[in-house]
Amino acid sequence: MPDPASISCEDLSYAYPGEAEPALSGVGFEVRAGEYVGVVGPNGGGKSTLLRLLNGLLAAGSGTVRIAGHDPTTEPFEVRQRVGMLFQNPENGLVAPFVEDDVAFGLENLGVPRGEMRARVRGAIEAVGLAGYERREPHTLSGGEKQRVALAGLLALEPEILLLDEPTSMLDAAGRREVLDRLRGLRREKTILHVTHHLEELLDADRILVMNGGELVADVYPAQLISDPDLLARNYLVLPPLLRLASGLGLEAKKPRTPEDLAREIQHRSPRRTEAR
Amino acid sequence: MSVARSFGQFYPVASPLHALDPRAKILSTAVLLLGLFFVDSAAGLGLVAVAVVALVAVSRVPPLTFLRLLRPVAFIVALTVFFQVLFSREGETLFAWGILEIHEGGVRLGLFLGGRILLLVSAAALLTATTAPLALADGLEDLLSPLKKLRFPAHEVAMMMTIALRFIPTLYEESQKITKAQAARGADFAEGGPLSRIRTTIPILIPLTVGAFRRADELAEAMESRGYRGGEGRTRYRELRFRQRDAIALAATALVLAGAILL
Ligand SMILES: Nc1ncnc2c1ncn2[C@@H]1O[C@H](COP(=O)(O)OP(=O)(O)O)[C@@H](O)[C@H]1O
Ligand SMILES: [Mg+2]
């Protein structure tokens, strides 16, 4: 299949109006269709700015962005039909007073006929596991449920690309798991760019982009990132507890592991004690 | 509390009035509100009153609940009657005591004007009690859309109503949270006269307003990223259907009103 780059940007720079320091400078990368790419880095590193440029909420100061071949600044509507963006705080992204009306919002904007809209709204609500919530009011939902409503609103548009800007950072553990489970189900089917502070959410990503000070400082495989203490430290990245434990014990912090894996490896490393049992 | 459902005065039950198209109800109410000013006989007013009472019965809104909806205007009605009764010098004198004189014409006019205000408000209350706020917004958008040619922002008005419905409960909850937080730091909201009450609400209003602006920013970004670009080329998820019964309701309203004006 001739796989066109889903997302591509080249030498992208941007400074917010009135700011001396650019929020983004010289960023270039490509994401192929169906890839799952993580974006990490310290606060203020430029991750949110990058996503805003990708769907045309901001116009690049210099450099180019292409989303499935379209320029978000000159063809924002083309781009927004293909790109769904999930924000940190779902509370402020829900527009309508009822769940089903909110999920329909994007479809209304695209001018989708009503009959088709009904089917797509129903499908999207089911896809995020909220069937039966159609007439609920957003303010009565938990954080995880709100974020799933927001996700349903994106899925109803059948976007090729999902841009996720720390969608779990305001959720409790249960909410995080709900949302991550739904997102995992979308892998391969969608191109996903996932900004997060939790490295464990990215251990099985295809690649991870590291942003710091407005620059793309690394574009690596997860395994490369977690086994590079220098790269981690320079960008204030913290390994998830299990990997931190493993690397503290001097074990290779390379592949994702379960607690059982780790236990086995520790036993393996201390043969005398196991034999003594 | 289900604000979006009960916001304003909506009373969510199933009734023939609830089932009508909001546009039919808005138009009927408008016709009634305008027409009432041309009703100049007590008999005419009586006819409209009978019709309104019948509609309240049909609406399945409990009479006491309905009366409570009228309470905000009770004072104005009382004031109107009071002034007419006290200061009108028309007709026979019914009662005189010093400078106080009550005339028959004053009583009649007072009751007539009071009754008219009551009917105006009842008609409006009937509309909001039987029409969900979101349907009201849709209906208004449709009815006002011919005015788009005159640059009237019909779609924007409806979108504003929708967003208000969505965020009123959120902002209400936030104000409760801030109040509690301030109270925990020793702020006292219950005590004091109006001036100190105002002083104590400022520490609530300021963070609430700042928060609302931040929300508005994020909401605008989310709406834009979901392809919102105004009313142009937009379809609507919620369906309004103007049926035969809506036409009949509208015609019946006009008929009753014509009768009331002629009486
Ligand atoms: N609306 C804004 N106006 C001015 N500066 C901003 C704005 N949003 C972000 N910035 C600045 O741009 C830089 C990058 O921010 P951002 O993209 O939000 O980083 P991240 O999402 O990685 O935390 C930061 O220095 C931040 O202060
Ligand atoms: Mg950010």
Coordinates of C-alpha atoms and ligand atoms in Angstrom, one line a residue:
Chain A
M1 CA 0.0 0.0 0.0
P2 CA 1.4 3.4 -0.9
D3 CA 1.3 4.7 2.6
P4 CA 1.1 8.5 2.6
A5 CA 2.5 10.2 5.6
S6 CA -0.4 10.8 7.9
I7 CA 1.3 13.7 9.7
S8 CA 4.3 15.4 8.4
C9 CA 6.0 18.6 9.5
E10 CA 9.2 20.3 8.5
D11 CA 11.2 22.9 10.3
L12 CA 8.2 24.0 12.2
S13 CA 8.5 27.2 14.4
Y14 CA 6.0 29.2 16.3
A15 CA 6.1 32.0 18.8
Y16 CA 3.0 33.1 20.7
P17 CA 2.1 36.8 20.0
G18 CA 4.1 39.1 22.2
E19 CA 6.5 36.3 23.4
A20 CA 10.2 36.7 22.7
E21 CA 11.0 33.1 23.1
P22 CA 9.6 30.7 20.4
A23 CA 7.4 28.0 21.9
L24 CA 8.5 25.8 19.1
S25 CA 11.5 25.9 16.9
G26 CA 12.7 23.7 14.0
V27 CA 10.5 20.7 14.7
G28 CA 10.3 18.1 11.9
F29 CA 9.0 14.6 11.9
E30 CA 6.7 12.2 10.1
V31 CA 4.1 9.8 11.3
R32 CA 2.8 7.1 9.0
A33 CA -0.8 6.0 8.8
G34 CA -1.6 3.6 11.7
E35 CA 1.4 4.5 13.8
Y36 CA 1.0 5.0 17.5
V37 CA 3.5 7.7 18.5
G38 CA 4.0 9.1 22.0
V39 CA 5.1 12.7 22.8
V40 CA 6.8 13.4 26.1
G41 CA 8.8 16.1 27.7
P42 CA 8.7 18.7 30.5
N43 CA 6.0 21.2 31.0
G44 CA 6.3 24.1 28.6
G45 CA 8.3 21.9 26.2
G46 CA 5.9 22.8 23.4
K47 CA 3.8 19.6 23.2
S48 CA 0.4 21.4 23.3
T49 CA 1.7 24.0 20.9
L50 CA 2.7 21.3 18.4
L51 CA -0.7 19.7 18.5
R52 CA -2.4 23.1 18.0
L53 CA -0.3 23.7 14.9
L54 CA -1.2 20.2 13.6
N55 CA -4.9 20.9 13.5
G56 CA -4.8 24.5 12.6
L57 CA -5.8 26.1 15.9
L58 CA -2.5 28.0 15.4
A59 CA -0.8 28.9 12.2
A60 CA 2.9 28.1 11.9
G61 CA 5.3 31.0 12.0
S62 CA 7.6 29.2 9.6
G63 CA 7.9 25.7 8.3
T64 CA 5.2 23.4 6.9
V65 CA 2.6 21.0 8.3
R66 CA 0.7 18.5 6.2
I67 CA -2.1 16.4 7.5
A68 CA -2.9 13.7 4.9
G69 CA -1.5 16.1 2.4
H70 CA -3.6 19.1 3.6
D71 CA -2.3 22.3 5.1
P72 CA -4.2 23.0 8.3
T73 CA -3.9 26.8 7.9
T74 CA -5.3 27.0 4.4
E75 CA -7.7 24.0 4.6
P76 CA -8.7 23.8 8.3
F77 CA -12.0 22.2 7.5
E78 CA -10.3 19.4 5.5
V79 CA -7.9 18.8 8.3
R80 CA -10.5 18.8 11.1
Q81 CA -12.6 16.2 9.3
R82 CA -9.6 13.9 9.5
V83 CA -8.2 14.9 12.9
G84 CA -9.9 14.4 16.3
M85 CA -8.3 16.2 19.2
L86 CA -8.8 15.2 22.8
F87 CA -7.9 17.8 25.4
Q88 CA -6.6 17.6 29.0
N89 CA -9.9 18.8 30.6
P90 CA -12.9 17.1 29.1
E91 CA -15.2 19.3 31.2
N92 CA -14.5 22.4 29.0
G93 CA -14.8 20.6 25.7
L94 CA -18.3 19.3 26.0
V95 CA -20.7 21.8 24.3
A96 CA -24.2 20.4 24.7
P97 CA -26.3 19.8 27.8
F98 CA -26.9 16.1 27.0
V99 CA -24.4 13.4 26.0
E100 CA -26.0 12.4 22.7
D101 CA -26.3 16.0 21.6
D102 CA -22.7 16.6 22.4
V103 CA -21.5 13.5 20.5
A104 CA -23.5 14.8 17.5
F105 CA -21.9 18.3 17.7
G106 CA -19.1 17.6 15.2
L107 CA -21.4 15.8 12.8
E108 CA -23.7 18.8 12.9
N109 CA -20.8 21.0 12.0
L110 CA -19.9 18.8 9.0
G111 CA -23.5 19.0 7.8
V112 CA -24.1 15.2 8.0
P113 CA -27.7 14.3 7.3
R114 CA -29.8 13.6 10.3
G115 CA -30.5 9.9 9.6
E116 CA -26.9 9.1 9.2
M117 CA -26.1 11.2 12.2
R118 CA -28.3 9.2 14.5
A119 CA -26.6 5.9 13.5
R120 CA -23.1 7.4 13.9
V121 CA -23.9 8.9 17.3
R122 CA -25.3 5.6 18.5
G123 CA -22.3 3.7 17.2
A124 CA -19.8 6.2 18.8
I125 CA -21.5 6.1 22.2
E126 CA -21.4 2.3 22.1
A127 CA -17.8 2.3 21.0
V128 CA -16.8 4.1 24.2
G129 CA -19.0 1.8 26.4
L130 CA -21.6 4.5 27.3
A131 CA -24.7 3.0 25.8
G132 CA -27.6 4.1 28.0
Y133 CA -25.9 7.4 28.8
E134 CA -27.5 9.3 25.9
R135 CA -29.7 11.6 28.0
R136 CA -27.3 12.1 30.8
E137 CA -26.0 15.6 31.5
P138 CA -22.2 16.0 31.3
H139 CA -22.0 17.5 34.8
T140 CA -23.4 14.3 36.3
L141 CA -20.6 12.2 34.8
S142 CA -17.2 11.2 36.3
G143 CA -14.0 12.5 34.8
G144 CA -13.4 9.2 32.9
E145 CA -16.9 9.2 31.6
K146 CA -16.7 12.8 30.4
Q147 CA -13.4 12.0 28.6
R148 CA -15.1 9.0 27.0
V149 CA -18.0 11.3 25.9
A150 CA -15.4 13.6 24.4
L151 CA -13.8 10.6 22.7
A152 CA -17.1 9.5 21.3
G153 CA -17.6 13.0 19.9
L154 CA -14.4 12.5 18.0
L155 CA -15.0 8.9 16.9
A156 CA -18.4 9.9 15.5
L157 CA -16.5 11.9 12.9
E158 CA -14.5 8.8 11.9
P159 CA -11.2 10.6 11.9
E160 CA -8.0 9.1 10.6
I161 CA -5.9 10.8 13.1
L162 CA -6.2 11.3 16.9
L163 CA -4.3 14.0 18.7
L164 CA -4.4 13.3 22.4
D165 CA -3.1 16.1 24.7
E166 CA -2.7 14.5 28.1
P167 CA -6.2 13.1 28.1
T168 CA -5.7 11.2 31.3
S169 CA -3.9 13.8 33.4
M170 CA -7.0 15.0 35.2
L171 CA -8.5 11.7 35.8
D172 CA -8.3 9.3 38.8
A173 CA -6.9 5.8 38.4
A174 CA -10.2 4.3 37.4
G175 CA -10.9 7.0 34.9
R176 CA -7.4 6.7 33.4
R177 CA -7.8 3.0 32.9
E178 CA -11.3 3.5 31.2
V179 CA -9.9 5.9 28.8
L180 CA -6.7 4.1 28.1
D181 CA -8.6 0.9 27.4
R182 CA -10.7 2.6 24.8
L183 CA -7.7 4.2 23.2
R184 CA -5.9 0.9 23.1
G185 CA -8.8 -0.5 21.1
L186 CA -8.2 2.1 18.4
R187 CA -4.5 1.3 17.8
R188 CA -3.7 0.5 14.1
E189 CA -7.1 1.6 13.1
K190 CA -6.1 5.2 13.7
T191 CA -2.9 7.2 13.5
I192 CA -2.4 8.3 17.1
L193 CA -0.2 11.0 18.6
H194 CA -0.4 10.8 22.3
V195 CA 1.0 13.4 24.6
T196 CA 1.4 12.2 28.2
H197 CA 3.5 12.5 31.3
H198 CA 3.1 8.8 32.1
L199 CA 5.8 6.8 30.3
E200 CA 4.1 3.5 31.1
E201 CA 1.3 4.5 28.7
L202 CA 3.8 4.5 25.9
L203 CA 5.8 1.4 26.5
D204 CA 4.2 -0.3 23.5
A205 CA 4.2 2.8 21.3
D206 CA 5.8 2.6 17.9
R207 CA 8.0 5.6 18.6
I208 CA 8.3 8.3 21.2
L209 CA 9.1 12.0 20.4
V210 CA 10.8 13.9 23.2
M211 CA 10.1 17.7 23.2
N212 CA 12.1 20.1 25.4
G213 CA 12.4 23.9 25.2
G214 CA 10.4 23.9 22.0
E215 CA 12.7 21.5 20.2
L216 CA 12.3 17.9 19.2
V217 CA 15.3 16.5 21.1
A218 CA 14.7 12.8 20.3
D219 CA 12.6 10.5 18.1
V220 CA 13.3 7.0 19.5
Y221 CA 11.8 3.6 20.2
P222 CA 10.4 3.2 23.7
A223 CA 13.1 0.7 24.5
Q224 CA 15.8 3.2 23.5
L225 CA 14.2 5.8 25.7
I226 CA 13.8 3.8 28.8
S227 CA 17.3 2.4 28.6
D228 CA 18.9 5.8 28.2
P229 CA 19.2 7.3 31.7
D230 CA 20.9 10.4 30.3
L231 CA 18.1 11.2 27.9
L232 CA 15.5 10.6 30.6
A233 CA 17.2 12.8 33.1
R234 CA 17.9 15.7 30.7
N235 CA 14.2 15.8 29.9
Y236 CA 12.9 15.3 33.5
L237 CA 11.3 12.0 32.5
V238 CA 10.6 9.5 35.2
L239 CA 10.5 5.7 34.6
P240 CA 7.3 4.0 35.8
P241 CA 7.9 2.3 39.2
L242 CA 8.5 -1.2 37.9
L243 CA 11.1 -0.1 35.4
R244 CA 12.7 2.2 38.0
L245 CA 13.0 -0.7 40.4
A246 CA 14.5 -2.9 37.7
S247 CA 17.0 -0.3 36.7
G248 CA 17.8 0.4 40.3
L249 CA 18.6 -3.3 40.7
G250 CA 20.9 -3.1 37.8
L251 CA 18.7 -5.1 35.5
E252 CA 18.2 -4.2 31.9
A253 CA 15.4 -1.7 31.8
K254 CA 14.6 -2.6 28.2
K255 CA 11.4 -4.4 27.6
P256 CA 8.0 -3.7 29.3
R257 CA 7.5 -6.2 32.1
T258 CA 4.9 -7.3 34.5
P259 CA 5.6 -7.6 38.2
E260 CA 5.9 -11.3 37.7
D261 CA 8.5 -10.9 35.0
L262 CA 10.5 -8.8 37.4
A263 CA 10.2 -11.2 40.2
R264 CA 11.3 -14.1 38.0
E265 CA 14.3 -12.1 36.9
I266 CA 15.3 -11.2 40.4
Q267 CA 15.1 -14.9 41.4
H268 CA 17.1 -15.7 38.4
R269 CA 19.8 -13.3 39.4
S270 CA 20.2 -14.7 42.9
P271 CA 20.5 -18.5 42.2
R272 CA 22.0 -19.4 45.6
R273 CA 19.0 -18.2 47.6
T274 CA 16.5 -20.0 45.4
E275 CA 18.5 -23.2 45.6
A276 CA 18.7 -22.9 49.4
R277 CA 14.9 -23.2 49.6
Chain B
M1 CA -30.4 18.5 40.6
S2 CA -31.1 18.3 36.9
V3 CA -30.6 21.8 35.8
A4 CA -30.7 21.4 32.1
R5 CA -34.0 19.6 32.4
S6 CA -35.6 21.9 35.0
F7 CA -33.8 25.1 34.1
G8 CA -36.1 28.0 34.1
Q9 CA -39.4 26.4 34.7
F10 CA -39.6 23.3 32.6
Y11 CA -41.8 20.7 34.2
P12 CA -40.9 17.4 32.5
V13 CA -44.0 15.3 32.2
A14 CA -45.7 13.8 29.1
S15 CA -48.7 15.7 28.0
P16 CA -50.3 16.8 24.7
L17 CA -48.9 20.3 25.3
H18 CA -45.4 18.9 25.9
A19 CA -45.6 16.9 22.7
L20 CA -46.3 20.0 20.5
D21 CA -43.6 21.4 18.3
P22 CA -41.9 24.2 20.2
R23 CA -42.4 26.5 17.2
A24 CA -46.1 26.1 17.4
K25 CA -46.0 26.9 21.1
I26 CA -43.7 29.9 20.7
L27 CA -46.0 31.3 18.0
S28 CA -49.2 30.6 19.9
T29 CA -47.7 32.3 23.0
A30 CA -46.6 35.3 20.9
V31 CA -50.0 35.6 19.3
L32 CA -51.6 35.4 22.8
L33 CA -49.3 38.0 24.3
L34 CA -49.9 40.4 21.5
G35 CA -53.6 39.7 21.3
L36 CA -54.2 40.2 25.0
F37 CA -53.6 43.9 24.6
F38 CA -56.6 44.1 22.2
V39 CA -59.0 42.3 24.5
D40 CA -60.9 45.1 26.2
S41 CA -63.9 43.4 27.8
A42 CA -64.1 41.5 31.0
A43 CA -66.0 38.8 29.1
G44 CA -63.1 38.5 26.6
L45 CA -60.6 38.3 29.4
G46 CA -62.7 35.6 31.0
L47 CA -62.7 33.6 27.8
V48 CA -58.9 33.7 27.7
A49 CA -58.7 32.8 31.4
V50 CA -60.9 29.8 30.8
A51 CA -58.7 28.7 27.9
V52 CA -55.5 29.1 30.0
V53 CA -57.0 27.2 32.9
A54 CA -58.0 24.4 30.5
L55 CA -54.5 24.4 29.0
V56 CA -52.9 24.1 32.5
A57 CA -55.1 21.1 33.1
V58 CA -54.1 19.5 29.8
S59 CA -50.4 20.3 30.5
R60 CA -50.4 17.9 33.6
V61 CA -48.4 20.6 35.5
P62 CA -49.9 20.4 39.0
P63 CA -52.0 23.6 39.7
L64 CA -50.0 24.4 42.8
T65 CA -46.7 24.1 40.9
F66 CA -48.1 26.3 38.2
L67 CA -49.2 28.9 40.7
R68 CA -45.7 28.9 42.1
L69 CA -44.4 29.9 38.7
L70 CA -46.6 33.0 38.8
R71 CA -45.3 34.0 42.2
P72 CA -42.6 36.4 41.0
V73 CA -45.2 38.7 39.4
A74 CA -47.7 38.5 42.3
F75 CA -46.3 41.7 43.7
I76 CA -46.6 43.6 40.4
V77 CA -50.2 42.4 40.0
A78 CA -51.0 43.4 43.6
L79 CA -49.4 46.8 43.0
T80 CA -51.3 47.4 39.8
V81 CA -54.6 46.6 41.4
F82 CA -53.8 48.6 44.5
F83 CA -53.0 51.8 42.6
Q84 CA -56.0 51.6 40.3
V85 CA -58.3 51.0 43.3
L86 CA -56.8 53.8 45.3
F87 CA -56.2 56.5 42.8
S88 CA -58.9 56.1 40.2
R89 CA -61.8 58.5 40.6
E90 CA -64.1 56.9 38.0
G91 CA -67.6 55.7 38.6
E92 CA -69.7 55.5 41.7
T93 CA -68.0 56.0 45.1
L94 CA -68.0 52.7 47.0
F95 CA -66.2 53.8 50.1
A96 CA -64.9 57.1 51.5
W97 CA -62.9 57.8 54.6
G98 CA -61.1 61.1 54.9
I99 CA -59.0 61.6 51.7
L100 CA -59.4 57.8 50.9
E101 CA -62.0 57.2 48.3
I102 CA -62.6 54.0 46.4
H103 CA -64.6 54.1 43.2
E104 CA -66.3 51.4 41.4
G105 CA -64.5 52.2 38.1
G106 CA -61.1 51.9 39.9
V107 CA -61.9 48.5 41.2
R108 CA -63.1 47.3 37.8
L109 CA -60.0 48.7 36.0
G110 CA -57.7 47.4 38.7
L111 CA -59.0 43.9 38.5
F112 CA -59.0 44.0 34.7
L113 CA -55.4 45.1 34.4
G114 CA -54.3 42.7 37.2
G115 CA -56.1 39.9 35.4
R116 CA -54.4 40.8 32.1
I117 CA -50.9 40.7 33.6
L118 CA -51.7 37.4 35.2
L119 CA -52.8 36.0 31.9
L120 CA -49.7 37.3 30.1
V121 CA -47.5 35.7 32.6
S122 CA -49.5 32.5 32.7
A123 CA -49.2 32.1 28.9
A124 CA -45.4 32.6 29.1
A125 CA -45.2 30.2 32.0
L126 CA -47.2 27.6 30.1
L127 CA -44.7 27.8 27.3
T128 CA -41.6 27.4 29.5
A129 CA -43.3 24.7 31.7
T130 CA -44.1 22.5 28.8
T131 CA -41.1 23.1 26.5
A132 CA -37.6 21.7 27.2
P133 CA -35.1 24.5 27.1
L134 CA -33.1 22.9 24.3
A135 CA -36.3 22.6 22.2
L136 CA -37.0 26.2 23.0
A137 CA -33.6 27.2 21.7
D138 CA -34.2 25.1 18.5
G139 CA -37.6 26.6 18.0
L140 CA -36.4 30.1 18.4
E141 CA -33.5 29.5 16.0
D142 CA -35.9 28.3 13.4
L143 CA -38.4 31.1 13.9
L144 CA -35.8 33.8 14.0
S145 CA -33.8 32.4 11.0
P146 CA -35.7 34.6 8.5
L147 CA -34.1 37.5 10.3
K148 CA -30.7 36.3 9.4
K149 CA -31.1 38.3 6.2
L150 CA -31.2 41.3 8.4
R151 CA -28.0 40.1 10.1
F152 CA -29.8 38.9 13.1
P153 CA -27.6 36.2 14.6
A154 CA -30.3 33.5 15.0
H155 CA -28.0 30.6 15.1
E156 CA -25.6 32.2 17.5
V157 CA -28.4 33.1 19.9
A158 CA -29.5 29.4 19.9
M159 CA -25.9 28.2 20.3
M160 CA -25.5 30.6 23.3
M161 CA -28.6 29.2 24.9
T162 CA -27.3 25.7 24.4
I163 CA -23.9 26.5 25.9
A164 CA -25.5 28.3 28.8
L165 CA -27.6 25.3 29.5
R166 CA -24.5 23.1 29.4
F167 CA -22.4 25.3 31.7
I168 CA -24.9 26.7 34.3
P169 CA -24.7 23.5 36.4
T170 CA -21.0 23.4 36.1
L171 CA -20.5 27.0 37.2
Y172 CA -23.1 26.5 39.9
E173 CA -21.1 23.5 41.3
E174 CA -17.9 25.6 41.0
S175 CA -19.5 28.5 43.0
Q176 CA -20.5 26.0 45.7
K177 CA -17.0 24.6 45.8
I178 CA -15.4 28.1 46.1
T179 CA -17.9 29.1 48.8
K180 CA -17.0 26.0 50.8
A181 CA -13.3 26.7 50.3
Q182 CA -13.7 30.3 51.5
A183 CA -15.9 29.3 54.4
A184 CA -13.2 26.8 55.4
R185 CA -10.8 29.7 55.6
G186 CA -13.1 31.5 57.9
A187 CA -15.2 33.6 55.5
D188 CA -18.7 34.2 56.9
F189 CA -21.5 34.3 54.3
A190 CA -24.6 34.2 56.4
E191 CA -24.0 37.3 58.6
G192 CA -24.3 41.0 58.0
G193 CA -26.4 43.4 56.1
P194 CA -26.5 43.7 52.3
L195 CA -23.3 45.6 52.0
S196 CA -21.2 43.1 53.9
R197 CA -23.1 40.3 51.9
I198 CA -21.8 42.0 48.7
R199 CA -18.4 42.2 50.2
T200 CA -18.4 38.4 51.0
T201 CA -19.6 37.4 47.5
I202 CA -16.7 39.2 45.7
P203 CA -14.2 36.6 46.8
I204 CA -16.5 34.0 45.1
L205 CA -17.3 36.0 42.0
I206 CA -13.7 36.8 41.1
P207 CA -12.4 33.2 40.9
L208 CA -15.6 32.1 39.3
T209 CA -15.3 34.8 36.6
V210 CA -11.6 34.0 36.0
G211 CA -12.5 30.3 35.8
A212 CA -15.3 31.0 33.4
F213 CA -13.0 32.9 31.1
R214 CA -10.5 30.0 31.1
R215 CA -13.3 27.6 30.3
A216 CA -14.6 29.8 27.5
D217 CA -11.1 29.8 26.0
E218 CA -10.8 26.0 26.1
L219 CA -14.4 25.6 24.9
A220 CA -13.7 27.8 21.9
E221 CA -10.6 25.7 21.1
A222 CA -12.5 22.5 21.4
M223 CA -15.4 23.7 19.3
E224 CA -13.1 24.9 16.6
S225 CA -11.2 21.6 16.6
R226 CA -14.5 19.8 16.2
G227 CA -15.1 21.7 13.0
Y228 CA -17.5 24.4 14.2
R229 CA -17.6 27.4 11.9
G230 CA -20.9 29.0 12.7
G231 CA -24.4 28.1 11.4
E232 CA -23.4 28.0 7.8
G233 CA -23.7 24.5 6.2
R234 CA -24.7 23.0 9.5
T235 CA -27.3 20.3 10.1
R236 CA -29.1 19.6 13.3
Y237 CA -29.3 16.5 15.3
R238 CA -32.5 17.3 17.1
E239 CA -35.5 17.2 14.9
L240 CA -38.5 19.5 15.0
R241 CA -41.5 18.3 13.2
F242 CA -44.5 20.6 12.6
R243 CA -47.4 18.3 12.4
Q244 CA -51.1 18.7 11.8
R245 CA -51.8 19.0 15.5
D246 CA -49.4 21.9 15.8
A247 CA -51.3 23.8 13.1
I248 CA -54.5 23.0 14.9
A249 CA -53.1 24.3 18.2
L250 CA -52.0 27.5 16.5
A251 CA -55.3 28.0 14.8
A252 CA -57.2 27.3 18.0
T253 CA -55.2 29.9 19.9
A254 CA -55.9 32.5 17.2
L255 CA -59.6 31.6 17.2
V256 CA -60.0 31.9 21.0
L257 CA -58.2 35.2 20.9
A258 CA -60.3 36.6 18.0
G259 CA -63.4 35.6 20.0
A260 CA -62.0 37.3 23.1
I261 CA -61.2 40.5 21.2
L262 CA -64.7 40.6 19.6
L263 CA -66.5 40.0 22.9
Ligands
LIG1 N1 -1.5 30.9 25.1 C1 -0.2 31.1 25.3 N2 0.4 32.4 25.2 C2 1.7 32.6 25.4 N3 2.6 31.6 25.6 C3 2.1 30.3 25.7 C4 0.7 30.0 25.5 N4 0.6 28.7 25.6 C5 1.8 28.2 25.9 N5 2.7 29.2 25.9 C6 4.2 29.0 26.1 O1 4.7 28.2 25.1 C7 5.6 27.3 25.6 C8 5.2 25.9 25.2 O2 4.0 25.6 25.9 P1 3.1 24.3 25.7 O3 3.1 24.0 24.2 O4 1.8 24.5 26.4 O5 4.0 23.2 26.4 P2 3.6 21.7 27.0 O6 2.2 21.4 26.4 O7 4.7 20.9 26.5 O8 3.6 21.8 28.4 C9 5.7 27.5 27.1 O9 6.9 28.3 27.3 C10 4.5 28.3 27.4 O10 4.7 29.1 28.5
MG2 MG 0.4 20.9 27.4

